[in-house]
Short mmCIF file of C-alpha atoms in Angstrom, two decimals:
data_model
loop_
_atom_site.label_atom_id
_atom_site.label_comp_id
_atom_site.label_asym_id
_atom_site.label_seq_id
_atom_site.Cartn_x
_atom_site.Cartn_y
_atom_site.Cartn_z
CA UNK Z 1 -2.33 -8.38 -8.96
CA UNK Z 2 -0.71 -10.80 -6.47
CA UNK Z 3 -1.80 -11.50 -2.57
CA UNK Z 4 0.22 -11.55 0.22
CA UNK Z 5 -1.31 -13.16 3.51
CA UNK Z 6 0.46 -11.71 6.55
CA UNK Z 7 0.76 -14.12 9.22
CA UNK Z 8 1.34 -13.50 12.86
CA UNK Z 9 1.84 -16.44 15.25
CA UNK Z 10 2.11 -16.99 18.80
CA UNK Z 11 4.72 -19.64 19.45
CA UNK Z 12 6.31 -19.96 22.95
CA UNK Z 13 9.89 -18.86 23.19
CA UNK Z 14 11.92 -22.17 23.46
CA UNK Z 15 9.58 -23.49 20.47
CA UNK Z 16 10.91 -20.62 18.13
CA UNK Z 17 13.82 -22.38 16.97
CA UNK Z 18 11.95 -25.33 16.08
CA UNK Z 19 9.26 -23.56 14.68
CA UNK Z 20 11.53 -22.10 12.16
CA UNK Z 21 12.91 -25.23 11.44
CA UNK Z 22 10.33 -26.79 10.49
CA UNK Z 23 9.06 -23.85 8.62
CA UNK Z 24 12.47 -23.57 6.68
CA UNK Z 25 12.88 -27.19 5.73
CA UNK Z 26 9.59 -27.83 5.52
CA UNK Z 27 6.50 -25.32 5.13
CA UNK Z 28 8.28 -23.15 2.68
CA UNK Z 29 10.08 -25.00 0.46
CA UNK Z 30 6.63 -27.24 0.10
CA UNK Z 31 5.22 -23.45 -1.09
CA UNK Z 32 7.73 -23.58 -4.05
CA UNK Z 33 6.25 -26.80 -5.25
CA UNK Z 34 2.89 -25.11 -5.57
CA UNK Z 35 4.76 -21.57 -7.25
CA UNK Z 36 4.69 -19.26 -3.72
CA UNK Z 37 7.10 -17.90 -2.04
CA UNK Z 38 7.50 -17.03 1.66
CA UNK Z 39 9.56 -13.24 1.38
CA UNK Z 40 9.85 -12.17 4.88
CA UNK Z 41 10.05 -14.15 8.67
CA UNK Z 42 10.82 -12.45 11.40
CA UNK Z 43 9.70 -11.11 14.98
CA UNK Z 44 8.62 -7.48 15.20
CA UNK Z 45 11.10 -5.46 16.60
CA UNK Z 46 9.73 -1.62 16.54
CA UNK Z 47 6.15 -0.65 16.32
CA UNK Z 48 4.48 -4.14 15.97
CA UNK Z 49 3.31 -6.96 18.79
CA UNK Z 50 7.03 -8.60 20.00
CA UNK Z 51 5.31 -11.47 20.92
CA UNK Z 52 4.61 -12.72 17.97
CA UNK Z 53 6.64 -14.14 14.87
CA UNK Z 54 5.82 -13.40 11.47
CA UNK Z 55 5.41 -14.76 7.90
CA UNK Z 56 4.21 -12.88 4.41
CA UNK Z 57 3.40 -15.61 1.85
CA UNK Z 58 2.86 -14.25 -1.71
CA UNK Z 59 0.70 -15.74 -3.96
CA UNK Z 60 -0.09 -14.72 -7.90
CA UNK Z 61 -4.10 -14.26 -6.99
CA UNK Z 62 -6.57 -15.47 -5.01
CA UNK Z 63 -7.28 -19.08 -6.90
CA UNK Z 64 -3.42 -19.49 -6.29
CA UNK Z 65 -3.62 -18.93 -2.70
CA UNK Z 66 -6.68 -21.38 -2.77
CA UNK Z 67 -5.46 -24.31 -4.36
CA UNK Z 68 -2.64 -24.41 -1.73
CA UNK Z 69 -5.34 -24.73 1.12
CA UNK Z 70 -6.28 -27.82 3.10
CA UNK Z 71 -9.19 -27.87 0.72
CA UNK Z 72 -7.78 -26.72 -2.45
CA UNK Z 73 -6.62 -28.54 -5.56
CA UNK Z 74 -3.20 -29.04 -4.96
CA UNK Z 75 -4.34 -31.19 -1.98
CA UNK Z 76 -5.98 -33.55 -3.82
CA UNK Z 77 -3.64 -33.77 -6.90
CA UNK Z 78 -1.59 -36.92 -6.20
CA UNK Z 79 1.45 -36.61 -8.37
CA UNK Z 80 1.85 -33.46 -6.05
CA UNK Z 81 1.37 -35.32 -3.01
CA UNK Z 82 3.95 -37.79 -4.16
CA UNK Z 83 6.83 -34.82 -4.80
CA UNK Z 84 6.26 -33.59 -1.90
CA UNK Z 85 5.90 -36.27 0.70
CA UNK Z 86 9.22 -35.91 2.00
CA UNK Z 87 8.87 -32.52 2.51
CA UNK Z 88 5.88 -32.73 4.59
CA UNK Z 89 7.31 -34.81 6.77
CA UNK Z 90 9.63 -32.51 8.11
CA UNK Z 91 6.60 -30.34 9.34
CA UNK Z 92 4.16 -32.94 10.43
CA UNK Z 93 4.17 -31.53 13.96
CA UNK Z 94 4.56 -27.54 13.33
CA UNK Z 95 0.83 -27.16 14.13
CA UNK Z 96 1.49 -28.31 17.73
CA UNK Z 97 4.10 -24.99 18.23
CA UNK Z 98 1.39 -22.30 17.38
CA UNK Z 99 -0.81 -21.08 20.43
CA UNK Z 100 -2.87 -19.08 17.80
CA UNK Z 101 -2.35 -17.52 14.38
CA UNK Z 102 -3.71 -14.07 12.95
CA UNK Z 103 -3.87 -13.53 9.40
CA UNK Z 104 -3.45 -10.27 7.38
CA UNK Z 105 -4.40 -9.71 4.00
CA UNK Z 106 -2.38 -7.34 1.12
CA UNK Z 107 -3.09 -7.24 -2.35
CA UNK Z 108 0.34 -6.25 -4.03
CA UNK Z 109 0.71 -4.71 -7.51
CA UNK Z 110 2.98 -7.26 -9.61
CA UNK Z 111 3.56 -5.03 -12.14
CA UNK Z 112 6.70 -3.22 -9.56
CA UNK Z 113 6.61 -5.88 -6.31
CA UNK Z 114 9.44 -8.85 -6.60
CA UNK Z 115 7.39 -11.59 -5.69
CA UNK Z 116 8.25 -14.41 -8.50
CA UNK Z 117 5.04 -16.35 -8.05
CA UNK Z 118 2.78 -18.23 -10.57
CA UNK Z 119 0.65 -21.27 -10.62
CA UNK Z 120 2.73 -24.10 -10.85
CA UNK Z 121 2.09 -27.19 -12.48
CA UNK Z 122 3.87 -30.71 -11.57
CA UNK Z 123 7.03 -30.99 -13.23
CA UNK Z 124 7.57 -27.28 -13.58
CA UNK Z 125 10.30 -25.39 -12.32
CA UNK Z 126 9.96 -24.36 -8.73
CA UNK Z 127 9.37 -20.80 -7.79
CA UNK Z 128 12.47 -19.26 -6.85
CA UNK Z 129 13.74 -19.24 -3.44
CA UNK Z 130 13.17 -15.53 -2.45
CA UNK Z 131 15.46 -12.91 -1.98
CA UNK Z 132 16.96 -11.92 1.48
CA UNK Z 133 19.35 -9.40 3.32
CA UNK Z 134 19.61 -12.54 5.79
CA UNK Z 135 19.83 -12.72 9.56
CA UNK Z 136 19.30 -9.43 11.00
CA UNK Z 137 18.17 -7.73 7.92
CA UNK Z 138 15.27 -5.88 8.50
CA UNK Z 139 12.06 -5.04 6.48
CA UNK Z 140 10.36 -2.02 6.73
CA UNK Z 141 6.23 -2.14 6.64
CA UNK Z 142 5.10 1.47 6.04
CA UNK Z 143 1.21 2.25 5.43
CA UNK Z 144 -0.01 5.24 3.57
CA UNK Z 145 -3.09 7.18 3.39
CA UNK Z 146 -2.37 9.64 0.18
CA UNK Z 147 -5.12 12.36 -1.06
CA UNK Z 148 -3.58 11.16 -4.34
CA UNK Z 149 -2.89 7.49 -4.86
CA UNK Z 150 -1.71 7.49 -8.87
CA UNK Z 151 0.92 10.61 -7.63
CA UNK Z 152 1.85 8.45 -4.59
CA UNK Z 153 2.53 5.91 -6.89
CA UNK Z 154 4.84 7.99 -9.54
CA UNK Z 155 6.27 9.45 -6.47
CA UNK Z 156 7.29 6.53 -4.80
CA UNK Z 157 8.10 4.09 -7.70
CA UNK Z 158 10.02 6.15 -9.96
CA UNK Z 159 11.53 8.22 -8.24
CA UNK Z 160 12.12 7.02 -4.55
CA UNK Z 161 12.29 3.41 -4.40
CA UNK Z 162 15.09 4.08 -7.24
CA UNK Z 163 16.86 5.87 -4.99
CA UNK Z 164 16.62 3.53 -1.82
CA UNK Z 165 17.93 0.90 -4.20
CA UNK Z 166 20.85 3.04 -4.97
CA UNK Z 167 21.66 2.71 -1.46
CA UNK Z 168 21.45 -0.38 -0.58
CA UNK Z 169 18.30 -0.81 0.01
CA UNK Z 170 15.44 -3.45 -1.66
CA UNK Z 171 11.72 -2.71 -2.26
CA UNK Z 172 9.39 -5.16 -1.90
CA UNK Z 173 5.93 -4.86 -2.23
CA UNK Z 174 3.54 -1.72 -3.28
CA UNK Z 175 0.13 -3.25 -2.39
CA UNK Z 176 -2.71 -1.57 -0.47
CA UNK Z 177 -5.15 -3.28 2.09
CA UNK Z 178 -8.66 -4.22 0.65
CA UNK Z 179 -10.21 -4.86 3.33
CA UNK Z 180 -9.28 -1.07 4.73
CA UNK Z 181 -10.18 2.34 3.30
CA UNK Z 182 -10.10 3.04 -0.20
CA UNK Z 183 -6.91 4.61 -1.89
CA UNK Z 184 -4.23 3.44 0.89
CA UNK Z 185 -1.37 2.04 0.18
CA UNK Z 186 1.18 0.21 2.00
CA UNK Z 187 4.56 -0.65 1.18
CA UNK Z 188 7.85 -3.30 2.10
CA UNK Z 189 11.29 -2.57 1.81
CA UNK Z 190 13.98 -4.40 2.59
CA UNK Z 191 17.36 -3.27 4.67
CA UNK Z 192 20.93 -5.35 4.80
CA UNK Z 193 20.26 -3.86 8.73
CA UNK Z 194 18.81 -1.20 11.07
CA UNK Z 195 21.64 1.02 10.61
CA UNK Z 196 20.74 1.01 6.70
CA UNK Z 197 17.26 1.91 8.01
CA UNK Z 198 18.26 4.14 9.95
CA UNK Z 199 20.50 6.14 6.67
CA UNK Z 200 17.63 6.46 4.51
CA UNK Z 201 15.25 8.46 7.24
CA UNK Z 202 16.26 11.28 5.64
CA UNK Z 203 16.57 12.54 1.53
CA UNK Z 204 19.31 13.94 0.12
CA UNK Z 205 19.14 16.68 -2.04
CA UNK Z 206 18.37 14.65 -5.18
CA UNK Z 207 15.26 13.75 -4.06
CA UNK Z 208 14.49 16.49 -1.34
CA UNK Z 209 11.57 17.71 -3.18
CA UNK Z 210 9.80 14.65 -3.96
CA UNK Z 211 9.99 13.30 -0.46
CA UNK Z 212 8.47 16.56 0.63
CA UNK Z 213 6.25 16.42 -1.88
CA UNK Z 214 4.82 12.72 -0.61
CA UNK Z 215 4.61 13.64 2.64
CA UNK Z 216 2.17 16.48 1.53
CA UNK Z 217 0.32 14.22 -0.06
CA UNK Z 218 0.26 11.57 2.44
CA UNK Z 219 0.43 13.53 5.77
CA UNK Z 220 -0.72 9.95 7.27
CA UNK Z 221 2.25 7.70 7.59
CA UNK Z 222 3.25 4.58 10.17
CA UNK Z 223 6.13 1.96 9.73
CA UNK Z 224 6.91 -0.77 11.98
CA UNK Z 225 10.01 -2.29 11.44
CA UNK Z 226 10.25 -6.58 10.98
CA UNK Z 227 14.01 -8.31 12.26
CA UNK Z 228 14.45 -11.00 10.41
CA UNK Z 229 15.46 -14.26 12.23
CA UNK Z 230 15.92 -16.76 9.45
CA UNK Z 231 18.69 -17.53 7.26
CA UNK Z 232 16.52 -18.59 4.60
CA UNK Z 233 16.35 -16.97 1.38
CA UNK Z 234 19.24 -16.00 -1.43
CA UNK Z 235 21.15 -12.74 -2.23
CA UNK Z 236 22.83 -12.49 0.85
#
């Protein structure tokens, strides 16, 4: 199972651009180096807190997302320090931008998520540099509260998120919140834009019944929809 910390941060308007600079050049690309990945940045644009910008930084578990703390192993490890120098440069002063910070917490099933992240050792290959839709792309957070989480799962995984992929679409993540109530879910999909969103509101008639069927079982639903405002990432 991987983690994804959620990140929200309040950065004053004319420091945005700067702040994802910095975070571009610098922050993420240093997360490669230690085997995360950043996989979506962006300002909430429907049902989420516009004052805010967002990151979701994956990690393969919890020691992973430890050793890349202040504290952790990596930071002590010189031959690390020593690839990476450069890159921390470029984001010496990112601190300074953020007013506060609010962190999230998702535990992701890696099994069906496409988060390419591992413990990396020095002189490894990198991890990746994640897939994106690009500017104005937008990513879909939806949370779940099904009376049956293993037929949510089949439901959504085999049979739906197969289908959004046929048009155009990208899952993301199937994770849940542990920190919340037991058995919900929440999911990330990705969108080349809000009118692609907008296009898959609705099933056709190939999957009619299994939509309906998901919404019985998970009569509980909310998505707020992430714009993404960095060119960062590949696939485009």
């Amino acid at each position: 199972m991987g983690v994804l910390v959620q990140r929200e941060f309040t950065v004053a308007g004319d420091d945005r651009q700067e702040f994802e600079r910095q975070s571009r050049l610098g922050v993420w690309e240093n997360m490669r180096y230690n085997g995360a990945q950043m996989i979506a940045y962006g300002v909430w644009s429907f049902g989420g807190n516009g004052d805010v910008v967002v990151t979701h930084s994956v990690y393969e578990d919890f020691d992973h997302w430890t050793a890349t703390r202040q504290w952790g192993a990596f930071a002590s490890e010189q031959a690390r320090i020593e690839e990476t120098r450069a890159i921390r440069q470029v984001f010496a002063g990112r601190g300074r931008l953020v007013r506060r910070s609010r962190a999230s917490l998702i535990e992701y099933d890696s099994q069906v998520s496409t988060p390419q992240v591992k413990w990396r050792a020095v002189g490894e290959p990198l991890a990746p540099v994640p897939f994106s839709f690009g500017l104005q792309s937008v990513v879909a957070e939806t949370r779940f509260r099904p009376e049956n989480p293993d037929q949510f799962f089949a439901q959504t995984v085999e049979t739906l998120w197969p289908w959004y992929i046929e048009k155009g679409a990208r899952p993301l993540i199937y994770g849940w919140d542990p920190l919340g109530a037991p058995g919900n879910v929440i999911t990330y999909v990705a969108y080349p834009d809000i009118s692609d969103f907008q296009a898959c509101w609705q099933p056709d008639a190939s999957i009619a019944d299994v939509w309906a069927a998901r919404d019985r079982n998970s009569p509980q639903q909310s998505t707020r929809l992430l714009m993404v405002t960095t060119p960062y990432g590949t696939g485009q």
